[in-house]
């Protein structure tokens, strides 16, 4: 079955927290000391953090699902890059996370396309 991409909502906060934490550990966990990783996950990949982002109209998230299971997500919002060309109102892709088992199948591209379309049309 092909993946379904949809805009995430506040009811997805718990699912996004699990997906964000597990894909982050899967990809980057080996680069962190255990205590540092735990602290980062508790801060950045907690359900409350996702709920705050989902409630903020300046941000948008899309979730990819296959057979009813979350397999990836994209997050876009205001640009926070420390670069001299960044202007108020600029946006950026903040995160694009995809389970390793789902990579190279076009889902990441579909998530990127959804985020970029929003940034160009409705984004900050």
Coordinates of N, CA, C and O in Angstrom, one line a residue:
X1 N 0.8 -1.2 0.0 CA 0.0 0.0 0.0 C 0.9 1.2 0.0 O 1.9 1.3 0.7
X2 N 0.5 2.2 -0.7 CA 1.3 3.5 -0.8 C 1.0 4.3 0.5 O 0.1 4.1 1.2
X3 N 2.0 5.2 0.7 CA 1.9 6.0 1.9 C 0.9 7.1 1.7 O 0.7 7.6 0.5
X4 N 0.3 7.6 2.7 CA -0.7 8.7 2.7 C 0.0 9.8 3.5 O 0.5 9.7 4.6
X5 N 0.0 11.0 2.8 CA 0.6 12.2 3.4 C -0.6 13.1 3.8 O -1.5 13.4 3.0
X6 N -0.6 13.5 5.1 CA -1.7 14.5 5.5 C -1.1 15.5 6.5 O -0.1 15.3 7.1
X7 N -1.8 16.6 6.6 CA -1.4 17.6 7.5 C -1.7 17.1 8.9 O -2.7 16.5 9.2
X8 N -0.7 17.2 9.8 CA -0.8 16.8 11.2 C -1.6 17.8 12.0 O -1.7 18.9 11.7
X9 N -2.3 17.3 13.0 CA -3.1 18.1 13.9 C -2.7 17.8 15.4 O -1.9 16.9 15.6
X10 N -3.3 18.5 16.2 CA -3.0 18.5 17.7 C -3.1 17.0 18.2 O -2.4 16.6 19.1
X11 N -4.0 16.2 17.6 CA -4.2 14.9 18.1 C -3.1 14.0 17.7 O -3.0 12.8 18.2
X12 N -2.2 14.4 16.9 CA -1.0 13.7 16.4 C 0.2 13.9 17.3 O 1.3 13.3 17.0
X13 N 0.2 14.7 18.3 CA 1.3 15.1 19.1 C 2.1 13.8 19.7 O 3.3 13.7 19.6
X14 N 1.3 12.9 20.3 CA 2.0 11.7 20.8 C 2.6 10.8 19.8 O 3.8 10.4 19.9
X15 N 2.0 10.7 18.6 CA 2.5 9.9 17.5 C 3.8 10.5 17.0 O 4.8 9.9 16.7
X16 N 3.7 11.8 16.8 CA 4.9 12.6 16.3 C 6.1 12.5 17.3 O 7.2 12.4 16.9
X17 N 5.8 12.5 18.6 CA 6.8 12.4 19.6 C 7.5 11.1 19.5 O 8.8 11.0 19.5
X18 N 6.8 10.0 19.4 CA 7.4 8.7 19.3 C 8.2 8.6 18.0 O 9.3 8.1 18.0
X19 N 7.6 9.0 16.9 CA 8.2 9.0 15.6 C 9.5 9.8 15.6 O 10.5 9.4 15.1
X20 N 9.4 11.0 16.1 CA 10.5 11.9 16.1 C 11.7 11.4 16.9 O 12.8 11.3 16.5
X21 N 11.4 10.9 18.1 CA 12.4 10.3 19.0 C 13.0 9.0 18.4 O 14.2 8.9 18.3
X22 N 12.2 8.1 17.9 CA 12.7 6.9 17.4 C 13.6 7.1 16.1 O 14.6 6.5 15.9
X23 N 13.1 7.9 15.2 CA 13.9 8.2 14.0 C 15.2 9.0 14.3 O 16.2 8.7 13.6
X24 N 15.1 9.9 15.3 CA 16.3 10.6 15.6 C 17.4 9.6 16.2 O 18.5 9.7 15.8
X25 N 16.9 8.8 17.1 CA 17.9 7.8 17.7 C 18.4 6.9 16.6 O 19.6 6.6 16.6
X26 N 17.5 6.4 15.7 CA 17.9 5.5 14.7 C 19.0 6.1 13.8 O 20.0 5.4 13.4
X27 N 18.9 7.4 13.5 CA 19.9 8.1 12.6 C 21.1 8.7 13.3 O 22.2 8.6 12.9
X28 N 20.8 9.4 14.5 CA 21.9 10.2 15.1 C 22.2 9.7 16.5 O 23.2 10.3 17.1
X29 N 21.5 8.8 17.1 CA 21.8 8.3 18.5 C 23.2 8.0 18.8 O 23.7 8.3 19.9
X30 N 23.9 7.4 17.8 CA 25.3 7.0 18.1 C 26.3 8.1 18.2 O 27.4 8.0 18.7
X31 N 25.8 9.3 17.9 CA 26.7 10.5 18.0 C 26.6 11.2 19.4 O 27.4 12.1 19.6
X32 N 25.7 10.8 20.2 CA 25.5 11.4 21.5 C 25.9 10.6 22.7 O 25.7 9.3 22.6
X33 N 26.3 11.2 23.7 CA 26.4 10.5 25.0 C 25.0 10.2 25.5 O 24.1 11.0 25.3
X34 N 24.8 9.1 26.2 CA 23.4 8.7 26.6 C 22.7 9.8 27.4 O 21.5 10.0 27.1
X35 N 23.3 10.4 28.3 CA 22.6 11.5 29.1 C 22.2 12.7 28.2 O 21.2 13.2 28.4
X36 N 23.1 13.1 27.3 CA 22.8 14.2 26.4 C 21.7 13.8 25.5 O 20.8 14.6 25.2
X37 N 21.7 12.6 25.0 CA 20.6 12.2 24.1 C 19.3 12.2 24.8 O 18.3 12.7 24.3
X38 N 19.3 11.6 26.0 CA 18.0 11.6 26.8 C 17.5 13.0 27.0 O 16.3 13.2 26.9
X39 N 18.4 13.9 27.4 CA 18.0 15.3 27.6 C 17.4 15.9 26.4 O 16.3 16.6 26.4
X40 N 18.1 15.7 25.3 CA 17.6 16.3 24.0 C 16.2 15.7 23.6 O 15.3 16.4 23.2
X41 N 16.0 14.4 23.8 CA 14.8 13.8 23.4 C 13.6 14.3 24.3 O 12.5 14.5 23.9
X42 N 13.9 14.4 25.6 CA 12.9 14.9 26.6 C 12.5 16.3 26.3 O 11.4 16.7 26.5
X43 N 13.4 17.1 25.8 CA 13.2 18.5 25.5 C 12.5 18.7 24.1 O 11.5 19.4 23.9
X44 N 13.1 18.1 23.1 CA 12.7 18.4 21.7 C 11.7 17.4 21.1 O 11.1 17.7 20.1
X45 N 11.6 16.2 21.7 CA 10.7 15.2 21.1 C 9.7 14.7 22.1 O 9.2 13.6 22.0
X46 N 9.3 15.6 23.0 CA 8.2 15.3 23.9 C 6.9 15.7 23.3 O 6.8 16.6 22.4
X47 N 5.8 15.0 23.6 CA 4.5 15.2 23.1 C 4.1 16.7 23.3 O 3.5 17.3 22.4
X48 N 4.5 17.3 24.5 CA 4.1 18.7 24.8 C 4.8 19.6 23.8 O 4.2 20.6 23.4
X49 N 6.1 19.3 23.4 CA 6.8 20.1 22.4 C 6.1 20.1 21.1 O 5.9 21.2 20.4
X50 N 5.6 18.9 20.6 CA 4.9 18.8 19.4 C 3.6 19.5 19.5 O 3.1 20.2 18.5
X51 N 2.9 19.4 20.6 CA 1.6 20.1 20.8 C 1.7 21.6 20.7 O 0.9 22.3 20.0
X52 N 2.8 22.1 21.3 CA 3.0 23.6 21.1 C 3.3 24.0 19.7 O 2.7 25.0 19.2
X53 N 4.0 23.2 19.0 CA 4.3 23.5 17.6 C 3.0 23.4 16.7 O 2.8 24.3 15.9
X54 N 2.3 22.4 17.0 CA 1.0 22.2 16.2 C 0.0 23.3 16.5 O -0.8 23.6 15.6
X55 N 0.1 23.9 17.7 CA -0.9 24.9 18.0 C -0.4 26.3 17.5 O -1.2 27.3 17.5
X56 N 0.8 26.4 17.0 CA 1.4 27.7 16.5 C 1.1 27.8 15.0 O 1.5 27.0 14.2
X57 N 0.3 28.8 14.6 CA -0.1 28.9 13.2 C 1.1 29.2 12.3 O 1.0 29.1 11.1
X58 N 2.3 29.6 12.8 CA 3.4 29.9 12.0 C 4.2 28.6 11.6 O 5.1 28.7 10.8
X59 N 3.7 27.4 12.1 CA 4.4 26.2 11.8 C 3.3 25.2 11.2 O 2.1 25.4 11.4
X60 N 3.8 24.3 10.4 CA 3.0 23.2 9.8 C 3.7 21.9 9.8 O 5.0 21.9 9.6
X61 N 3.1 20.9 10.0 CA 3.6 19.5 10.0 C 2.8 18.6 9.1 O 1.6 18.8 9.1
X62 N 3.4 17.7 8.4 CA 2.8 16.7 7.7 C 3.3 15.3 8.1 O 4.4 15.2 8.4
X63 N 2.4 14.4 8.2 CA 2.7 13.1 8.6 C 2.5 12.1 7.5 O 1.5 12.2 6.8
X64 N 3.4 11.2 7.3 CA 3.2 10.1 6.4 C 2.8 8.8 7.1 O 3.5 8.5 8.1
X65 N 1.8 8.1 6.6 CA 1.4 6.9 7.2 C 1.3 5.8 6.1 O 0.9 6.1 5.0
X66 N 1.6 4.6 6.6 CA 1.4 3.4 5.7 C 0.7 2.4 6.6 O 1.1 2.1 7.7
X67 N -0.4 1.9 6.0 CA -1.2 0.8 6.8 C -1.5 1.3 8.2 O -1.5 0.5 9.1
X68 N -1.8 2.6 8.3 CA -2.2 3.1 9.6 C -1.1 3.4 10.6 O -1.4 3.8 11.8
X69 N 0.1 3.3 10.2 CA 1.3 3.5 11.0 C 2.1 4.7 10.5 O 2.4 4.8 9.3
X70 N 2.5 5.6 11.5 CA 3.3 6.7 11.1 C 4.7 6.3 10.7 O 5.3 5.5 11.4
X71 N 5.1 6.8 9.5 CA 6.5 6.4 9.0 C 7.4 7.5 8.8 O 8.6 7.4 8.6
X72 N 6.9 8.8 8.9 CA 7.7 9.9 8.7 C 6.9 11.2 8.9 O 5.7 11.2 8.9
X73 N 7.6 12.3 8.9 CA 7.0 13.6 9.0 C 7.9 14.7 8.5 O 9.1 14.5 8.5
X74 N 7.3 15.8 8.2 CA 8.0 17.0 7.8 C 7.5 18.2 8.7 O 6.3 18.2 8.9
X75 N 8.3 19.1 9.0 CA 7.9 20.3 9.8 C 8.5 21.5 9.1 O 9.7 21.5 8.8
X76 N 7.7 22.5 8.9 CA 8.2 23.8 8.4 C 7.7 24.9 9.3 O 6.7 24.8 10.0
X77 N 8.5 26.0 9.2 CA 8.1 27.2 10.0 C 9.0 28.3 9.8 O 9.8 28.3 8.8
X78 N 9.0 29.3 10.6 CA 9.8 30.5 10.4 C 11.3 30.2 10.4 O 11.8 29.3 11.1
X79 N 12.0 30.8 9.5 CA 13.5 30.6 9.4 C 14.2 31.1 10.7 O 14.1 32.2 11.1
X80 N 15.0 30.2 11.2 CA 15.8 30.5 12.4 C 17.3 30.4 12.1 O 18.1 30.4 13.0
X81 N 17.7 30.4 10.8 CA 19.1 30.3 10.5 C 19.8 31.6 10.7 O 19.3 32.6 10.4
X82 N 21.0 31.5 11.3 CA 21.8 32.7 11.6 C 22.6 33.1 10.3 O 23.7 32.8 10.2
X83 N 21.8 33.7 9.3 CA 22.4 34.0 8.1 C 22.0 35.4 7.7 O 20.9 35.8 7.9
X84 N 23.0 36.2 7.2 CA 22.7 37.6 6.9 C 21.6 37.9 5.9 O 21.1 38.9 5.8
X85 N 21.3 36.9 5.0 CA 20.3 37.1 4.0 C 18.9 36.7 4.5 O 17.9 36.9 3.8
X86 N 18.7 36.2 5.7 CA 17.4 35.8 6.2 C 16.7 37.1 6.6 O 17.2 38.0 7.2
X87 N 15.5 37.2 6.1 CA 14.6 38.3 6.3 C 13.4 37.9 7.1 O 12.9 36.7 7.1
X88 N 12.8 38.9 7.8 CA 11.5 38.5 8.5 C 10.5 38.0 7.5 O 10.4 38.5 6.4
X89 N 9.8 37.0 7.8 CA 8.9 36.3 6.9 C 9.4 35.2 6.1 O 8.7 34.5 5.5
X90 N 10.7 35.0 6.2 CA 11.3 33.8 5.5 C 11.0 32.5 6.3 O 10.9 32.6 7.5
X91 N 10.8 31.4 5.6 CA 10.5 30.2 6.2 C 11.6 29.1 5.9 O 12.4 29.4 5.1
X92 N 11.5 28.0 6.6 CA 12.4 26.9 6.3 C 11.8 25.6 6.6 O 10.9 25.5 7.4
X93 N 12.4 24.5 6.0 CA 12.1 23.2 6.4 C 12.9 22.9 7.7 O 14.1 23.0 7.7
X94 N 12.2 22.6 8.8 CA 12.8 22.4 10.1 C 13.2 21.0 10.3 O 14.3 20.8 10.8
X95 N 12.4 20.1 9.9 CA 12.7 18.6 10.1 C 12.1 17.8 8.9 O 11.0 18.2 8.5
X96 N 12.7 16.8 8.6 CA 12.2 15.8 7.6 C 12.7 14.5 8.1 O 13.9 14.1 8.0
X97 N 11.9 13.7 8.8 CA 12.3 12.5 9.5 C 11.5 11.3 8.8 O 10.3 11.4 8.6
X98 N 12.2 10.3 8.5 CA 11.6 9.1 7.9 C 12.3 7.9 8.4 O 13.5 7.8 8.5
X99 N 11.5 6.9 8.8 CA 12.1 5.6 9.3 C 13.0 5.0 8.2 O 12.7 5.1 7.0
X100 N 14.1 4.5 8.6 CA 15.1 3.9 7.7 C 14.4 2.9 6.7 O 14.8 2.9 5.5
X101 N 13.5 2.1 7.2 CA 12.9 1.1 6.4 C 12.1 1.7 5.3 O 11.7 1.0 4.4
X102 N 11.8 3.0 5.4 CA 10.9 3.6 4.4 C 11.7 4.5 3.4 O 11.1 5.1 2.5
X103 N 13.0 4.6 3.6 CA 13.8 5.5 2.8 C 13.9 5.0 1.4 O 13.9 3.8 1.1
X104 N 14.1 5.9 0.4 CA 14.3 5.6 -1.0 C 13.1 5.1 -1.7 O 13.2 4.4 -2.7
X105 N 11.9 5.4 -1.2 CA 10.7 5.0 -1.8 C 9.8 6.1 -2.3 O 8.7 5.9 -2.7
X106 N 10.3 7.4 -2.1 CA 9.5 8.5 -2.6 C 8.7 9.2 -1.5 O 8.2 10.3 -1.7
X107 N 8.7 8.7 -0.3 CA 7.9 9.3 0.8 C 8.6 10.6 1.3 O 7.9 11.6 1.5
X108 N 9.9 10.5 1.4 CA 10.6 11.8 1.8 C 10.4 12.9 0.8 O 10.2 14.0 1.2
X109 N 10.4 12.6 -0.5 CA 10.2 13.6 -1.5 C 8.7 14.1 -1.4 O 8.5 15.3 -1.5
X110 N 7.8 13.3 -1.1 CA 6.4 13.7 -1.0 C 6.2 14.6 0.2 O 5.5 15.7 0.2
X111 N 6.9 14.3 1.3 CA 6.8 15.2 2.5 C 7.5 16.5 2.2 O 7.0 17.6 2.6
X112 N 8.6 16.5 1.5 CA 9.3 17.7 1.2 C 8.5 18.6 0.2 O 8.4 19.8 0.4
X113 N 7.8 18.0 -0.7 CA 6.9 18.7 -1.6 C 5.8 19.4 -0.9 O 5.4 20.5 -1.1
X114 N 5.2 18.7 0.1 CA 4.1 19.2 0.9 C 4.6 20.4 1.7 O 3.9 21.5 1.7
X115 N 5.7 20.3 2.3 CA 6.3 21.4 3.1 C 6.6 22.6 2.2 O 6.3 23.8 2.6
X116 N 7.3 22.4 1.1 CA 7.7 23.5 0.2 C 6.5 24.2 -0.4 O 6.4 25.4 -0.5
X117 N 5.4 23.4 -0.7 CA 4.2 24.0 -1.2 C 3.6 25.0 -0.2 O 3.2 26.1 -0.5
X118 N 3.6 24.5 1.1 CA 3.0 25.4 2.1 C 3.9 26.6 2.4 O 3.4 27.7 2.5
X119 N 5.2 26.4 2.4 CA 6.1 27.5 2.6 C 5.9 28.6 1.5 O 5.9 29.8 1.8
X120 N 5.8 28.2 0.3 CA 5.6 29.1 -0.9 C 4.2 29.7 -0.9 O 4.1 30.9 -1.3
X121 N 3.2 29.0 -0.5 CA 1.8 29.5 -0.5 C 1.4 30.2 0.7 O 0.8 31.3 0.7
X122 N 1.5 29.5 1.9 CA 1.0 30.0 3.1 C 2.0 30.2 4.3 O 1.6 30.6 5.4
X123 N 3.2 29.9 4.0 CA 4.2 29.9 5.1 C 4.5 31.3 5.6 O 4.0 32.3 5.1
X124 N 5.4 31.3 6.6 CA 5.8 32.6 7.2 C 6.5 33.5 6.3 O 7.1 33.1 5.3

